[in-house]
Short mmCIF file of C-alpha atoms in Angstrom, two decimals:
data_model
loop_
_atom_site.label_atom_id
_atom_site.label_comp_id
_atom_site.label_asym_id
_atom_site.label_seq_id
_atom_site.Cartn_x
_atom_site.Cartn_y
_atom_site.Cartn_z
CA UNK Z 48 25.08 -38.27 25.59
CA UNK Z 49 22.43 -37.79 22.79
CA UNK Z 50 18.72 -36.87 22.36
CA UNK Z 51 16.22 -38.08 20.03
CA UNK Z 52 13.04 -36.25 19.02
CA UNK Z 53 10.32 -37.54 17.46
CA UNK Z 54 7.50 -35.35 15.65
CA UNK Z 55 4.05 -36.43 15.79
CA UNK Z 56 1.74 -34.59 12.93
CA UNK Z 57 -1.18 -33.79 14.97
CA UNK Z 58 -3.14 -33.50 11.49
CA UNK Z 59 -2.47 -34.61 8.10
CA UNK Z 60 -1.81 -31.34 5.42
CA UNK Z 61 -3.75 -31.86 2.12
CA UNK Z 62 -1.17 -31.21 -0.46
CA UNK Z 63 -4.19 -30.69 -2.95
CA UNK Z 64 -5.35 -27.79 -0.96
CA UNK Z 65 -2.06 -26.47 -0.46
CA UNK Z 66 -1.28 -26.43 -3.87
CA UNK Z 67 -4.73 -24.69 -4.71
CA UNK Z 68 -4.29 -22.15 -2.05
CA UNK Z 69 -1.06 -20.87 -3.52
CA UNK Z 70 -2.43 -20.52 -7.08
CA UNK Z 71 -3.24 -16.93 -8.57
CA UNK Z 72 -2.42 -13.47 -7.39
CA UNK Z 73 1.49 -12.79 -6.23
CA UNK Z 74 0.76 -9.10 -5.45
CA UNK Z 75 -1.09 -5.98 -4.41
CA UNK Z 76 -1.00 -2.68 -5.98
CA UNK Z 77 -1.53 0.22 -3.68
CA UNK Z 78 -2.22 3.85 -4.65
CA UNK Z 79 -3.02 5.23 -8.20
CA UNK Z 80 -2.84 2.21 -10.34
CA UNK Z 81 -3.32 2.54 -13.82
CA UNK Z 82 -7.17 2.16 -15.51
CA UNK Z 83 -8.06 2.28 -12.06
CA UNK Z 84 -7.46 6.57 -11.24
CA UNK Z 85 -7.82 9.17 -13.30
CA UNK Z 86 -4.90 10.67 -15.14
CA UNK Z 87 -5.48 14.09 -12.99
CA UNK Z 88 -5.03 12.63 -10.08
CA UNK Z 89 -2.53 10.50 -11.10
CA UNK Z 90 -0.55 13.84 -12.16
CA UNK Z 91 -1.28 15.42 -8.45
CA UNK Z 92 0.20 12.20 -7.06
CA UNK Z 93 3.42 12.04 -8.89
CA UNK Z 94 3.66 15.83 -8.63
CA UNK Z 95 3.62 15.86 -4.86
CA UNK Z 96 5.61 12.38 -4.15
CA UNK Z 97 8.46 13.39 -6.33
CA UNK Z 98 8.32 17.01 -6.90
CA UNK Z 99 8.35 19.13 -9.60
CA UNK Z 100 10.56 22.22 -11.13
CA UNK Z 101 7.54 24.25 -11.75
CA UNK Z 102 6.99 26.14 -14.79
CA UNK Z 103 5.47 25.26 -18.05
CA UNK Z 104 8.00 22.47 -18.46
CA UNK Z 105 8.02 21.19 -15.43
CA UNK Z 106 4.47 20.06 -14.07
CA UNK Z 107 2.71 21.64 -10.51
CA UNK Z 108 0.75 24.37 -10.74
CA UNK Z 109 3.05 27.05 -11.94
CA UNK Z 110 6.04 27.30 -9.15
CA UNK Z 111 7.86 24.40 -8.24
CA UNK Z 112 6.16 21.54 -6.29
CA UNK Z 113 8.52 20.36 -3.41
CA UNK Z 114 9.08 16.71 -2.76
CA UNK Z 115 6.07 15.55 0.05
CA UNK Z 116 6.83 11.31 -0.22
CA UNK Z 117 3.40 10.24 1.19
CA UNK Z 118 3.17 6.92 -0.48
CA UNK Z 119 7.02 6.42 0.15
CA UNK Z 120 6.71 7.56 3.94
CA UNK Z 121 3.29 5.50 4.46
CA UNK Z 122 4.95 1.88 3.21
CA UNK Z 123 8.37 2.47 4.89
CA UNK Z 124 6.37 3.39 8.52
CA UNK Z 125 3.91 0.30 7.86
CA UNK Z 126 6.50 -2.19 6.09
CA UNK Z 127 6.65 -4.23 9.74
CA UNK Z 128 2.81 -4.80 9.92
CA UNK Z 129 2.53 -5.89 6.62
CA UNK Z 130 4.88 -8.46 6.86
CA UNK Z 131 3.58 -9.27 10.39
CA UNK Z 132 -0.15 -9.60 8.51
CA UNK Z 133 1.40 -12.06 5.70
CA UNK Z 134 3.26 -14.10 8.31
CA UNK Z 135 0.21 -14.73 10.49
CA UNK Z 136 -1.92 -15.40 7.41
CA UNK Z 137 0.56 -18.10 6.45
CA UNK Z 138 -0.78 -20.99 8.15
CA UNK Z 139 -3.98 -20.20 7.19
CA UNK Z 140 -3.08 -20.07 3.29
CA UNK Z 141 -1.20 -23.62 4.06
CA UNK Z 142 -3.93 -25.48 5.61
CA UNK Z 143 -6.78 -24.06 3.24
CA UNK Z 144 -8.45 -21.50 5.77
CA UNK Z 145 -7.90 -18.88 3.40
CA UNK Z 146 -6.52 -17.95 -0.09
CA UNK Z 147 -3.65 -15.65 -0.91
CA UNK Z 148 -6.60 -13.37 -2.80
CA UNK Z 149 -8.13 -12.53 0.31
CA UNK Z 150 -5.37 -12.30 2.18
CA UNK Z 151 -3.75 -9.60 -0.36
CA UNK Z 152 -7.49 -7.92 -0.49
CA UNK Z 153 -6.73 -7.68 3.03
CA UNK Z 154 -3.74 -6.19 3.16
CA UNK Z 155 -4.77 -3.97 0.25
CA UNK Z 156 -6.90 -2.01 2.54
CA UNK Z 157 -5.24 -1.82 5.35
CA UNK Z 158 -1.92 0.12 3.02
CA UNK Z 159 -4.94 2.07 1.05
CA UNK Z 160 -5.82 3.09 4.81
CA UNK Z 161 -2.09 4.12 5.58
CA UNK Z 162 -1.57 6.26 1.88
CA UNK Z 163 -4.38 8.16 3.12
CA UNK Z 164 -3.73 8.72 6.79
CA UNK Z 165 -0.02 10.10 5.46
CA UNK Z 166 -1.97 11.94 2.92
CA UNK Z 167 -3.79 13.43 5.91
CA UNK Z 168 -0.63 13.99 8.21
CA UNK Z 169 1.87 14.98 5.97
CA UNK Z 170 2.85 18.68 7.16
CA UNK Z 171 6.31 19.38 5.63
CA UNK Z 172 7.19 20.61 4.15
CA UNK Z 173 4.62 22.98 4.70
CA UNK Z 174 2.56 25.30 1.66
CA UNK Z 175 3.74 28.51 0.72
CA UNK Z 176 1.54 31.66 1.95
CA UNK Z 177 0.52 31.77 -1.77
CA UNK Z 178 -0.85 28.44 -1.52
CA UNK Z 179 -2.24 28.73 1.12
CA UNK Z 180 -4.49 31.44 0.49
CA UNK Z 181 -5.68 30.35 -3.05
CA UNK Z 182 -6.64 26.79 -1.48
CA UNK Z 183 -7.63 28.14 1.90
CA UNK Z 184 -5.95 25.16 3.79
CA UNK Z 185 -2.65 24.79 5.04
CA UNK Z 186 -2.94 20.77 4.82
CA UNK Z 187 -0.38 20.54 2.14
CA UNK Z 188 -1.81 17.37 0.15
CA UNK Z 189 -5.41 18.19 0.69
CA UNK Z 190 -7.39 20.81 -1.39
CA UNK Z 191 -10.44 19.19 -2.54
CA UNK Z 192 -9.95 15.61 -0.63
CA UNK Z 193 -10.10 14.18 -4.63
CA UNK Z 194 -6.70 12.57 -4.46
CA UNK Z 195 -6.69 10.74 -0.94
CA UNK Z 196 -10.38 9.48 -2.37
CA UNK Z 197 -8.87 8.19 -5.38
CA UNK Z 198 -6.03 6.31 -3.66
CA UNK Z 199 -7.14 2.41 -3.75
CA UNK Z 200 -6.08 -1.28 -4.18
CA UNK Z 201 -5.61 -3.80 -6.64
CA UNK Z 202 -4.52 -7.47 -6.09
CA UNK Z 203 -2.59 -8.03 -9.24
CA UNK Z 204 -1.34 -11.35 -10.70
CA UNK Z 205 1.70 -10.40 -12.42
#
């Protein structure tokens, strides 16, 4: 016993726009990059993803600066909608609806949206009493709101 299919193309793809459609930007930078944040803020950002060993040598404001990964935890948590955005946006690239720019723009805000919600949720670990009372918050990413402002996007074509 065998089968045969047949495929009927409902609609011819323009290779032309195809092609087009696929030329320029390959990626999206989220977060702090560089010429686009300023170097303060930059510094807080590093500081507080990775950590610091406090000190004069060691960056943070004079004690140690424990590890708070918000950029880290926000793209790991959000990894499966952002692939789920791309792979709905694919057809639409294909056939010319769209262009990878604006799909990457797209997707640009959406992760500058999830830095700062994890900004904004991140609770451990939590500020020292210290801390605490010299910022008056107990949000431990947030003092003046200047570094979840300065998080952003950049589609980038290298």
């Amino acid at each position: 016993m065998s089968f045969t299919v047949e495929v009927k193309r409902k609609k011819r793809v323009d290779l032309s726009k195809v092609q087009t459609s696929l030329r320029g930007p390959k990626k999206v930078k989220v977060g702090f990059p560089a010429g686009e944040a300023d170097s303060d803020n930059i510094q807080k950002a590093v500081w507080n993803e990775f950590g610091t060993r406090g000190g004069a040598s060691g960056g943070g404001w004079g004690g140690p600066v424990p590890e708070r990964p918000f950029m880290r935890n926000a793209m790991r948590e959000n990894t499966g909608k952002y692939r789920n955005g791309m792979r709905a946006s694919a057809a639409k690239i294909l056939t010319g609806k769209t262009s990878v720019t604006v799909v990457l723009s797209k997707l640009g805000i959406m992760a500058q949206g999830d830095v700062q919600q994890s900004i904004t949720s991140l609770s451990s670990p939590p500020n020292s009493s210290t801390t605490i009372e010299l910022k008056g918050s107990s949000n431990p990413l947030i003092d003046s709101g200047e570094m979840r402002g300065a998080v952003t996007w950049k589609v980038w074509n290298g």
